[in-house]
Coordinates of C-alpha atoms in Angstrom, one line a residue:
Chain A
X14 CA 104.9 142.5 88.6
X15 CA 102.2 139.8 87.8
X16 CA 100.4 139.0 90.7
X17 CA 100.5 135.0 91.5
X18 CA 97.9 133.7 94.2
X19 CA 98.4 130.3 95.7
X20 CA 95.2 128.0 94.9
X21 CA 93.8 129.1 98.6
X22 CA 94.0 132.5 97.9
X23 CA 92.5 132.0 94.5
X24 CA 89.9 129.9 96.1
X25 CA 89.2 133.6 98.4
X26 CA 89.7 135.7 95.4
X27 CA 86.5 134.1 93.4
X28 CA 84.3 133.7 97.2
X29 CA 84.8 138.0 97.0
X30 CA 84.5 138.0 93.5
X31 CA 81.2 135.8 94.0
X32 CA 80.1 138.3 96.8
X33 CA 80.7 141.5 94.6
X34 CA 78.6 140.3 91.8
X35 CA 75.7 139.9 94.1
X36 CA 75.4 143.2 95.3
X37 CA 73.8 145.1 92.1
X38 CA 70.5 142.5 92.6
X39 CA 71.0 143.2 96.3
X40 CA 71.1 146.8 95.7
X41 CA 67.5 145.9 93.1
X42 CA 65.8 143.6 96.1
X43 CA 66.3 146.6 98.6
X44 CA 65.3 149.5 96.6
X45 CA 62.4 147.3 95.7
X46 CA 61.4 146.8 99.1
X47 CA 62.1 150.2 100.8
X48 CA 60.3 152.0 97.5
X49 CA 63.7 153.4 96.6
X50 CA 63.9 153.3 92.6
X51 CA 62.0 156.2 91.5
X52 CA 58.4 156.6 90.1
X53 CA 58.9 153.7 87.8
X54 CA 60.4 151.3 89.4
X55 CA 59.7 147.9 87.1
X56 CA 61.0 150.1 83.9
X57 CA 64.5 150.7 86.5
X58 CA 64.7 147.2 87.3
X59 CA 64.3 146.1 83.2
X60 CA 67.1 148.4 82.4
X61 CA 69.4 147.4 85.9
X62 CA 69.1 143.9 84.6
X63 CA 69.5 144.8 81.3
X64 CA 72.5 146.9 81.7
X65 CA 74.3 144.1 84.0
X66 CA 73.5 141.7 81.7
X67 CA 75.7 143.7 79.0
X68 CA 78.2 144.7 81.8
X69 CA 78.9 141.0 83.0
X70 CA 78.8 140.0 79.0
X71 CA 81.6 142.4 78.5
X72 CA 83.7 141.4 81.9
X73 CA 83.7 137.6 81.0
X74 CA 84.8 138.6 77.4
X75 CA 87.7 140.7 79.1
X76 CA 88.9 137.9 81.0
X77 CA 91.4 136.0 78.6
X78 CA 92.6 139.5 76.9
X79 CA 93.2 140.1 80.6
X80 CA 95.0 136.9 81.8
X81 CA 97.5 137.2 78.7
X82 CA 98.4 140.7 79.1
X83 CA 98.9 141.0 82.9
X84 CA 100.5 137.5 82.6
X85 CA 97.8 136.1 85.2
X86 CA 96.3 132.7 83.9
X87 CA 94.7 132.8 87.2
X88 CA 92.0 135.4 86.1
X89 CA 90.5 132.3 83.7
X90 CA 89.2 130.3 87.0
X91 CA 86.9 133.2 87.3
X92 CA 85.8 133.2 83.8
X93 CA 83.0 130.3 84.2
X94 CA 81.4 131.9 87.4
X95 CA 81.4 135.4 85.6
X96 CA 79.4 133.8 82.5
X97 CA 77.0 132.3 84.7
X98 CA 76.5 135.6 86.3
X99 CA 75.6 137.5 82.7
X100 CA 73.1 134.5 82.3
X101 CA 71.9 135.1 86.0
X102 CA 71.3 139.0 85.0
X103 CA 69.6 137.8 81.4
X104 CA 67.1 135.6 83.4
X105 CA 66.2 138.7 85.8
X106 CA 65.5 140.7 82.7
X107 CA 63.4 138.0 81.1
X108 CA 61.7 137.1 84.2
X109 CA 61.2 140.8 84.7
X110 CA 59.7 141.0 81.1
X111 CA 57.5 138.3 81.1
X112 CA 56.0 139.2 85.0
X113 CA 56.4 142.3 85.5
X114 CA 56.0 143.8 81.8
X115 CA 53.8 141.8 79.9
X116 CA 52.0 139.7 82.9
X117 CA 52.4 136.3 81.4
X118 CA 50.5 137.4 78.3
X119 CA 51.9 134.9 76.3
X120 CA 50.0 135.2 72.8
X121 CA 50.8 138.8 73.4
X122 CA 54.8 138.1 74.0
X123 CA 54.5 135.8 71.0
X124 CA 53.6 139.4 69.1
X125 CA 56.1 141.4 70.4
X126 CA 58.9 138.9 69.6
X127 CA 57.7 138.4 66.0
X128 CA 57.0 142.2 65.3
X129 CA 59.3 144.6 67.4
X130 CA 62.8 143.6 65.8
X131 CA 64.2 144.5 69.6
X132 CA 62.6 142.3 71.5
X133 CA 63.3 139.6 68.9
X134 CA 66.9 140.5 69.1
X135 CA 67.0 140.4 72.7
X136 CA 65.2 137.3 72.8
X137 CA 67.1 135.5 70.4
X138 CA 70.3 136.8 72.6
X139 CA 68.5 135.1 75.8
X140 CA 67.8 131.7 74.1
X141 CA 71.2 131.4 72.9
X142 CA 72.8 131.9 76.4
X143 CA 71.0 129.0 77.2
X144 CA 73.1 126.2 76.0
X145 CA 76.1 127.9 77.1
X146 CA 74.9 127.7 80.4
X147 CA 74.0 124.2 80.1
X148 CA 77.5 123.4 78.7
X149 CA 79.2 125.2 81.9
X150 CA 80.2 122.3 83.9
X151 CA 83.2 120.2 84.0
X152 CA 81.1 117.2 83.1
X153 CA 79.7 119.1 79.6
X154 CA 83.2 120.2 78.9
X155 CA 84.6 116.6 79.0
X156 CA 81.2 115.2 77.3
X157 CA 81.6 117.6 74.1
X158 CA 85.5 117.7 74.0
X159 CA 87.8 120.8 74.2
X160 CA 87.1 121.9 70.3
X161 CA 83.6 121.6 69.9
X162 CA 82.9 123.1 73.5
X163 CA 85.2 125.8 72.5
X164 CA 83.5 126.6 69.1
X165 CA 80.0 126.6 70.7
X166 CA 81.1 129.0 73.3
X167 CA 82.2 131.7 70.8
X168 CA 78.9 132.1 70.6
X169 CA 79.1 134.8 73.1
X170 CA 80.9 137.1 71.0
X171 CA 77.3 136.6 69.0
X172 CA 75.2 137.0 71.9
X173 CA 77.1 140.1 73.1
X174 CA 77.0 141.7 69.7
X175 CA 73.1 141.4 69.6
X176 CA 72.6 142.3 73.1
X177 CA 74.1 145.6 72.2
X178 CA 71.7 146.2 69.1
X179 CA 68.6 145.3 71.5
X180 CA 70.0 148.0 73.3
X181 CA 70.3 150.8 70.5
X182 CA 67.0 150.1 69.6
X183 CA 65.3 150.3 72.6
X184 CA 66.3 154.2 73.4
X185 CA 64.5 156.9 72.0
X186 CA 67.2 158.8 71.0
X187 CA 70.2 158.7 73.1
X188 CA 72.3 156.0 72.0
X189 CA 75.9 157.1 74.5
X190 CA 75.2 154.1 76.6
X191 CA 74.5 151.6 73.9
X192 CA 77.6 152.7 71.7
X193 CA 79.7 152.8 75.0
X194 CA 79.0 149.2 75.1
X195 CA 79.1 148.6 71.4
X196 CA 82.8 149.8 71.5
X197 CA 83.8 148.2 74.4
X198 CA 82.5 144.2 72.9
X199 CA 84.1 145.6 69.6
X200 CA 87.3 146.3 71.1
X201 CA 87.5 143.0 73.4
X202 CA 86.9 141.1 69.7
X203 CA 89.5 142.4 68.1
X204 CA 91.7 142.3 71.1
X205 CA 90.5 137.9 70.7
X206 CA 91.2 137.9 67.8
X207 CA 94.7 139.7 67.6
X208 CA 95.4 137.6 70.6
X209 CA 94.7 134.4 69.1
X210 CA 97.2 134.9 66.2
X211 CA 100.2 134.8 68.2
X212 CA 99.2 131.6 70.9
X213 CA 99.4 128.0 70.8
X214 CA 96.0 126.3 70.6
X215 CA 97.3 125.2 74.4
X216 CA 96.9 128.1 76.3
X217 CA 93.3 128.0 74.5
X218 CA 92.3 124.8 76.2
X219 CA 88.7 125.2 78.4
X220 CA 89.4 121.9 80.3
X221 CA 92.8 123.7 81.9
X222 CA 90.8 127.2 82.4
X223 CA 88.0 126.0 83.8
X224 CA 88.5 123.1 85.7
X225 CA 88.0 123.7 89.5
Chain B
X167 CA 47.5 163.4 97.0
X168 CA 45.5 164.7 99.1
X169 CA 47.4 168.1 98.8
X170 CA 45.3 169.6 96.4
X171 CA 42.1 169.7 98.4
X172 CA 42.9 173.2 99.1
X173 CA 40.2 175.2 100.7
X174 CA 38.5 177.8 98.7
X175 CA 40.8 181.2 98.8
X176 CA 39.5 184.5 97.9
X177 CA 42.2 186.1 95.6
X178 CA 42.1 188.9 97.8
X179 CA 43.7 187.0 100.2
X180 CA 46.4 185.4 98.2
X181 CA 49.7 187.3 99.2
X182 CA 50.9 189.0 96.7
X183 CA 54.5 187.5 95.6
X184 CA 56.6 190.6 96.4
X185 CA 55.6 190.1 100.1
X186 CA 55.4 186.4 100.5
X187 CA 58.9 186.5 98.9
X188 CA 60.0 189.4 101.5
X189 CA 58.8 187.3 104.1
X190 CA 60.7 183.9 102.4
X191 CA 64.0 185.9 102.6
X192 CA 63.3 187.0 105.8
X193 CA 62.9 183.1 107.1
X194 CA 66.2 182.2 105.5
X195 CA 67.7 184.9 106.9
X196 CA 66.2 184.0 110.4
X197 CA 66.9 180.4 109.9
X198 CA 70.2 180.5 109.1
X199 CA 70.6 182.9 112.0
X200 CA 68.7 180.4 114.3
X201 CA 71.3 177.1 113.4
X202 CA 73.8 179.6 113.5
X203 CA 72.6 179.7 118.0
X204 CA 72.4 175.9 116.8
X205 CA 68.7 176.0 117.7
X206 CA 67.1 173.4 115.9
X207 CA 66.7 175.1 112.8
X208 CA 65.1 171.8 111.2
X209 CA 61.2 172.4 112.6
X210 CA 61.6 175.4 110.1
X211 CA 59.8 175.3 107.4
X212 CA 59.5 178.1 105.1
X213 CA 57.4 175.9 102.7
X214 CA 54.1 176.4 105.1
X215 CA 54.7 179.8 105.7
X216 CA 53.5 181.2 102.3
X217 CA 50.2 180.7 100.4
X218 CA 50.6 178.4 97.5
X219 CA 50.3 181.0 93.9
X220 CA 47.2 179.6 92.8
X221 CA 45.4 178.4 96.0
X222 CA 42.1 179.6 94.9
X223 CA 42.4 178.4 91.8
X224 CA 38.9 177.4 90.2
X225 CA 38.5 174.2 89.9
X226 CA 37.6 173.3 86.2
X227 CA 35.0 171.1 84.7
X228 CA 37.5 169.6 82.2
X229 CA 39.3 167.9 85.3
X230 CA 39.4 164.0 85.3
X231 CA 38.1 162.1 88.6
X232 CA 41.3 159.8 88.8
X233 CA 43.4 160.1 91.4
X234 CA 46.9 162.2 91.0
X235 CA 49.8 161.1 90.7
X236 CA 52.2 162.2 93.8
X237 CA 53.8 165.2 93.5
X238 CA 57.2 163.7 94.2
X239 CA 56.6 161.8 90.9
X240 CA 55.3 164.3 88.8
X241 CA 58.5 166.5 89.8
X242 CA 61.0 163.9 89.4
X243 CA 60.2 161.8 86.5
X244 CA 60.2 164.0 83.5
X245 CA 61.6 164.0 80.3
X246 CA 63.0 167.6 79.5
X247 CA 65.9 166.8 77.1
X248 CA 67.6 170.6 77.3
X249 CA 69.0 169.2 81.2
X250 CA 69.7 165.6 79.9
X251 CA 67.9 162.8 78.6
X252 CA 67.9 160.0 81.8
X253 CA 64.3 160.5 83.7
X254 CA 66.0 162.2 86.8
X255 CA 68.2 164.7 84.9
X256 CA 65.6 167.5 85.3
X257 CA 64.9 167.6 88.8
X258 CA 69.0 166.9 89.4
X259 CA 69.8 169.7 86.8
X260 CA 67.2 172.5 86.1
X261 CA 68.2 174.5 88.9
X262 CA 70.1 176.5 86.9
X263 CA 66.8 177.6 84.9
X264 CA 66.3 180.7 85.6
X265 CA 62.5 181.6 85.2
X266 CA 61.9 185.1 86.3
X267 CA 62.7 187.8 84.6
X268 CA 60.8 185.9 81.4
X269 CA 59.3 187.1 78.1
X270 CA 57.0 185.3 75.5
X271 CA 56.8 186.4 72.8
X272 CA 53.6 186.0 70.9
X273 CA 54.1 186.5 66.9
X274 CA 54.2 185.7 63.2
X275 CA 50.5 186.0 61.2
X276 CA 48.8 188.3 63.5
X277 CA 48.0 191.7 64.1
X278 CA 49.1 192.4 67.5
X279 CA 52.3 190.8 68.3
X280 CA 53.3 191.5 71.4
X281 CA 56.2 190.3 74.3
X282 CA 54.6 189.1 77.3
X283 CA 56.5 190.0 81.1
X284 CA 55.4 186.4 82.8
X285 CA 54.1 188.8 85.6
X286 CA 51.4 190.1 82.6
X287 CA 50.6 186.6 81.9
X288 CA 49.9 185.7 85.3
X289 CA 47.1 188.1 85.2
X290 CA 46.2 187.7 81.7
X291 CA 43.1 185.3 82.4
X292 CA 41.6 183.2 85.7
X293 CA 43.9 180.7 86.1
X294 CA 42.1 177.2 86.7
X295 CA 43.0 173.7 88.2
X296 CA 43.1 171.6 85.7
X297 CA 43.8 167.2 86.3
X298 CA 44.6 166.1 82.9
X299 CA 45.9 162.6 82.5
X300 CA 49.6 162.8 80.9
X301 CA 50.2 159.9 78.7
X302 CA 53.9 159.5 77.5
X303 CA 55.0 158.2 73.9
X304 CA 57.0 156.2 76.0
X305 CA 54.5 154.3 77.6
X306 CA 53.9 155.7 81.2
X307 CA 51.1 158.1 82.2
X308 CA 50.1 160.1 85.5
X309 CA 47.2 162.5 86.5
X310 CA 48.7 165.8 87.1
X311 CA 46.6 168.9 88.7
X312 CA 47.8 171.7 86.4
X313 CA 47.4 175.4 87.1
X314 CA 47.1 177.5 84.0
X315 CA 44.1 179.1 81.3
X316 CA 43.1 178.2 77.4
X317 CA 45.9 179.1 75.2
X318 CA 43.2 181.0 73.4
X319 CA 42.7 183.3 76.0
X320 CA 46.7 184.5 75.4
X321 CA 46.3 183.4 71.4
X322 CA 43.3 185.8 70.4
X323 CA 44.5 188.8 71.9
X324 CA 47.0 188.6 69.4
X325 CA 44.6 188.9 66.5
X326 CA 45.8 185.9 64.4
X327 CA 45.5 186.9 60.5
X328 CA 43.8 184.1 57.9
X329 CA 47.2 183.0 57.1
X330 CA 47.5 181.8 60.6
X331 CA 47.1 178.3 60.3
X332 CA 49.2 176.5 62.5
X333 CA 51.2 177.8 66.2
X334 CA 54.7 176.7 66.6
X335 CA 56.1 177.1 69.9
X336 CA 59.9 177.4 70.9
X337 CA 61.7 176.3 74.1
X338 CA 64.6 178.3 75.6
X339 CA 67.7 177.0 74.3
X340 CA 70.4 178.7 76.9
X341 CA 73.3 176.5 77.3
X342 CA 74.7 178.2 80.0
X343 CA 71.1 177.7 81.7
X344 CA 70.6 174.1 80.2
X345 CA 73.2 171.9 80.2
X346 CA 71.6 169.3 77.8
X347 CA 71.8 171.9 75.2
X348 CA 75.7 171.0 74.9
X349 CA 74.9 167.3 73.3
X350 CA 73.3 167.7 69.9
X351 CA 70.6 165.1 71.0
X352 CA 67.9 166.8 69.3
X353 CA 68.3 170.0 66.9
X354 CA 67.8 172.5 69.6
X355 CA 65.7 174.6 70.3
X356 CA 63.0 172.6 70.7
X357 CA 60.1 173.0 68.6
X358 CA 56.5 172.3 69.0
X359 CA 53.3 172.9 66.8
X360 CA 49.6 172.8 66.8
X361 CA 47.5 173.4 64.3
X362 CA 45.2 176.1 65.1
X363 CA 42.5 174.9 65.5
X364 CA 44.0 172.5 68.3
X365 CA 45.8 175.7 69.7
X366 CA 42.8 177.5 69.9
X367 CA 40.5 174.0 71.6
X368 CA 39.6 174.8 75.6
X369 CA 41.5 171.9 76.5
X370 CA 45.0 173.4 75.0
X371 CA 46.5 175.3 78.6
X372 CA 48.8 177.6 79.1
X373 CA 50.3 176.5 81.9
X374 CA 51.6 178.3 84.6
X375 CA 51.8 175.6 87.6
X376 CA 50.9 172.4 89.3
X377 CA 50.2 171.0 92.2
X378 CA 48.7 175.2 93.0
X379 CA 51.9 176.7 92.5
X380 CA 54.0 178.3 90.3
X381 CA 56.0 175.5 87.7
X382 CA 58.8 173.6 88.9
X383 CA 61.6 174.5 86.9
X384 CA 62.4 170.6 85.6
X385 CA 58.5 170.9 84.4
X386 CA 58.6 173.7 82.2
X387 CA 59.0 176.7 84.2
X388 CA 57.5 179.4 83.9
X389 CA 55.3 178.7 81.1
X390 CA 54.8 175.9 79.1
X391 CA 51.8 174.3 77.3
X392 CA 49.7 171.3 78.1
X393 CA 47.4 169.2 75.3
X394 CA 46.0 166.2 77.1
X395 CA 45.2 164.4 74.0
X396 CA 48.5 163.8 72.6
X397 CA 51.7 162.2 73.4
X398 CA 53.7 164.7 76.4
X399 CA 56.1 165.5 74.0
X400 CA 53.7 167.4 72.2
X401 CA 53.2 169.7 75.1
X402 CA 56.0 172.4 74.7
X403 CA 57.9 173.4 78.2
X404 CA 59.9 176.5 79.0
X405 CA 58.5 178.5 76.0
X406 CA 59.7 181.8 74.5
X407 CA 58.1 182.4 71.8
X408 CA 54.6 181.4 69.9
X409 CA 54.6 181.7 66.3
X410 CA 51.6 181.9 64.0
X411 CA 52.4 180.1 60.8
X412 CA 50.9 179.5 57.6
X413 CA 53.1 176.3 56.9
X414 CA 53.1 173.1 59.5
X415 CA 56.1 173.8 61.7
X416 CA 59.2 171.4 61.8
X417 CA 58.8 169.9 65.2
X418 CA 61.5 168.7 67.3
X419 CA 60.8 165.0 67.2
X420 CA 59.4 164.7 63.8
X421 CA 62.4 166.1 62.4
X422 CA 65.1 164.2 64.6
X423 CA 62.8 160.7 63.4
X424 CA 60.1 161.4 61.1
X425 CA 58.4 158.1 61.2
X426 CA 57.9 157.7 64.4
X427 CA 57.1 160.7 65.6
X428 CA 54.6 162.4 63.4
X429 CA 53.1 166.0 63.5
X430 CA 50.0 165.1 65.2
X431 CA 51.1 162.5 67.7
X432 CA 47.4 162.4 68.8
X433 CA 47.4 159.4 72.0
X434 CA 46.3 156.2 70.0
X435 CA 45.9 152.6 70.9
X436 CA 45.6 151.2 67.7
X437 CA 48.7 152.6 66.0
X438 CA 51.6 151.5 67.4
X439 CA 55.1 153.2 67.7
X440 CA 57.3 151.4 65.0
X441 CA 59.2 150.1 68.1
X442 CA 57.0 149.2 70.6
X443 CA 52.8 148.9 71.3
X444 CA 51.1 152.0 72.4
X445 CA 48.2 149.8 73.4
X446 CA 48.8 149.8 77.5
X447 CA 50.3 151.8 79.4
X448 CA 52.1 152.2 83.3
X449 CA 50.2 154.6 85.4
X450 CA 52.9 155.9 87.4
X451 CA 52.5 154.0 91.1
X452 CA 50.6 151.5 90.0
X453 CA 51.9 147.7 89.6
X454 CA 49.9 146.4 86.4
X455 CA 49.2 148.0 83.0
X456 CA 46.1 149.5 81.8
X457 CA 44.6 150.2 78.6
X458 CA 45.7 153.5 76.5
X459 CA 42.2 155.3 75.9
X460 CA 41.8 156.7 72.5
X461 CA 43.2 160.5 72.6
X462 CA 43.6 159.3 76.0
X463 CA 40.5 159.7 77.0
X464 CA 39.8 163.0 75.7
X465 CA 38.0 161.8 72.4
X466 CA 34.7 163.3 73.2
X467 CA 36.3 166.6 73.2
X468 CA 38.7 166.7 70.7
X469 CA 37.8 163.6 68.0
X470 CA 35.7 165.8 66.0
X471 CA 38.9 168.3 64.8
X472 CA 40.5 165.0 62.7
X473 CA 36.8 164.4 60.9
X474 CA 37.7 162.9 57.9
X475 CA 41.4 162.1 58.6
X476 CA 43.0 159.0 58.3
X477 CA 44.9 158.8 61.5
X478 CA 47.0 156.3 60.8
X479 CA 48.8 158.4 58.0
X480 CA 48.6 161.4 60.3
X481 CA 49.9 159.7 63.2

């Protein structure tokens, strides 16, 4: 039932995959340049970028659950680049935020962080993405060994969780999307952690998952 | 935007509706007859073949000298919560608003209530082009050319009593013509308020169109009120019925969350929304962010009715 690539076709799989995740900044760039996103387009591209940052949050969270219970350890070679792309959608949003929002008024960003608790929340989400980028590569992995990489890194369940709250604050009063979000990170957590109680620390390894 | 240079229209030559819309069903019919010979059937346009409702509108003193924003914009980038709460909803959805046949009722502390036909309150007073600027508790503004008359002009023929101290207005609240009505977003219908003395300002319109025509139906349709000094939300859309009140009235908003959106919700730099700063603001089509005027702009006019008040507690 399982479907089992050889390495080549893996290799293909993640060049698509790669591909795919391009297309909602593509589909930002173009409706940008042909005028396409409505009145306001900056406040569309805040919440595109916002909402992909949560989306690609959630889909690298998904991919272990996933891996175990369609029996396709394969799905964890994509986990890394899917990570990277959630950090690639948080930098659009900041980037958007400090440009295109607050026009690199930085005493006045410095306000907005300390006094509106959703932009602090969604700025503390952003720096905390940081090191996990930094600690993406083969090298980092090796460098902080397979336990403490792996604690540092379940820092996304952390980042995820307040990503959603910057969400619910933001909206006036129409929290759907925000709790559709807040129940999907909920459920992939407790599917972690119900997973994690009947494994061996080896399938856990990063060095094995990532590695390539 | 340069659509509402009209030139000047004597009334008597506005077609009356009854024809223009004889002559409207007569173009569909002839259009659809014409791509039926598959003639090109697409250099029709039954748009130019009427006169807009208000084309002669007078052009009113009270209008700002900023430039409007596009009608495209103003007619697709609304909220209007009864057809969904995303920004596009309304102009996706409200089709199913129904604006004609349409009553207002005008009642409550008075001595002539009465129900209005919309066709009586197109009549009612010389209807005026208005530009207001529209600035949104969200943040975003535009310039919008409205069509309407002072909501005293409708308000004192009702012969408000001394009790009458406030004017609550109510929004239709048809599910089976507003499909946002379904989610219990806000505690429908939707209820707005002035108090009287606001109601009764020359600023406060009753609004019957933009743009020179009658309302779009995702802005209000047919009748709905405009008060340029405060936040949109305060400027009730679609209404049925005006009340006069002795007590304040429980506004949508307030009631759904009281401390941030207050009775008055008068535009205001310098108090912030407990979320976010109300200090700048997106002008719709343009790139940066300018500053949010004090009662947006409108303080000459309307800062002497909160004399006295702090307006940070009545925010």
């Amino acid at each position: 039932m399982a479907f089992h690539p050889t390495p080549r076709q893996v290799d293909f799989i993640k060049a698509m995959v790669f591909a795919a995740c391009l297309l909602p900044t593509a589909r930002l760039v173009w409706g940008f340049t042909t005028d396409s996103l409505g009145a306001n387009p900056i406040e569309y591209i805040t919440r595109a970028t916002g909402w992909w940052t949560l989306a690609f949050l959630a889909i690298t969270l998904a991919v272990t659950p996933a891996r175990r219970w369609l029996s396709m350890p394969w799905l964890l070679r994509l986990r890394r680049m899917l990570g990277l792309f959630a950090f690639f959608h948080a930098c659009q949003h900041f980037t958007t935020y400090v440009w295109l929002d607050q026009f690199f008024d930085w005493p006045g960003m410095l306000v907005d962080i300390a006094k509106r608790p959703f932009v602090t929340v969604g700025f503390a989400a952003f720096v905390l993405l940081v090191p996990l980028a930094v600690t993406s590569t083969n090298a980092m992995v090796r460098r902080l060994g397979a336990r403490r990489w792996q604690r540092l890194h379940r820092l996304v369940y952390g980042i995820a969780i307040l990503g959603v709250i910057h969400f619910w604050w933001l909206v006036k009063k129409d929290v759907t999307e925000p709790a559709i979000f807040a129940a999907v990170i909920a459920s992939l957590l407790v599917a972690r952690l119900l997973g994690r109680s009947g494994t061996s620390g080896a399938s856990r390894s990063p060095t094995r998952g990532v590695a390539g | 935007m340069s659509s509402h240079h009209s030139p000047i229209v004597l009334s008597s030559e506005i077609t009356p509706r009854s024809m223009f819309e004889g002559r409207r069903a007569f173009l569909r019919d002839a259009g659809f007859a014409l791509a039926l010979a598959g003639v090109g059937a697409a250099a029709l346009r039954p748009g130019d073949a009427h006169a807009k409702a208000f084309d002669g509108a007078r052009k009113s003193p009270f209008s700002v000298n900023e430039p409007a924003t596009p009608f495209k914009d103003v007619t697709t980038y609304n909220n209007f919560y009864e057809f969904g709460t995303g920004k596009d909803d309304p102009a996706e959805r409200a089709h199913t608003l129904k604006p004609r046949p349409w009553t207002l009722s005008v009642e409550g502390e008075c001595a002539k209530p009465k129900r209005w036909d919309l066709d009586e309150l197109l009549k009612l007073a010389a209807v005026e082009e208005r530009i207001y600027r529209m600035r949104c508790v969200e943040g975003w503004s535009m310039v919008i050319p409205w069509n309407g008359y002072p909501l005293a002009e409708l308000l004192k023929r009702a012969e408000p009593n001394a009790r009458a101290k406030y004017v609550e207005f109510t929004t239709l609240a048809d599910p089976a013509q507003m499909p946002g009505i379904r989610t219990a977003v806000l505690d429908w219908p939707y209820v707005e308020g002035l108090r009287i003395d606001e109601a009764m300002h020359p600023l406060t319109l009753l609004t019957l169109g933009l743009y020179g025509d009658l309302l779009p139906n995702q802005n209000g349709a047919p009748v709905r009120v405009v008060v340029p000094w405060k936040y949109g939300f305060k400027s009730a859309k679609s209404i049925v019925r005006i009340r006069f009140t002795e007590q304040e009235p429980r506004t949508a908003w307030n009631k759904a969350i009281p401390r941030e959106y207050g009775f008055y919700s008068n535009v205001n730099p310098a108090v912030d929304h407990p979320r976010w700063s109300q200090a700048r603001e997106r002008r719709i089509g343009e790139f940066g962010k300018r500053a949010t005027l004090p009662f947006n702009g409108y303080g000459e006019q309307v800062a002497g009715l909160y004399a006295g008040m702090d307006l940070r507690k009545f925010f």
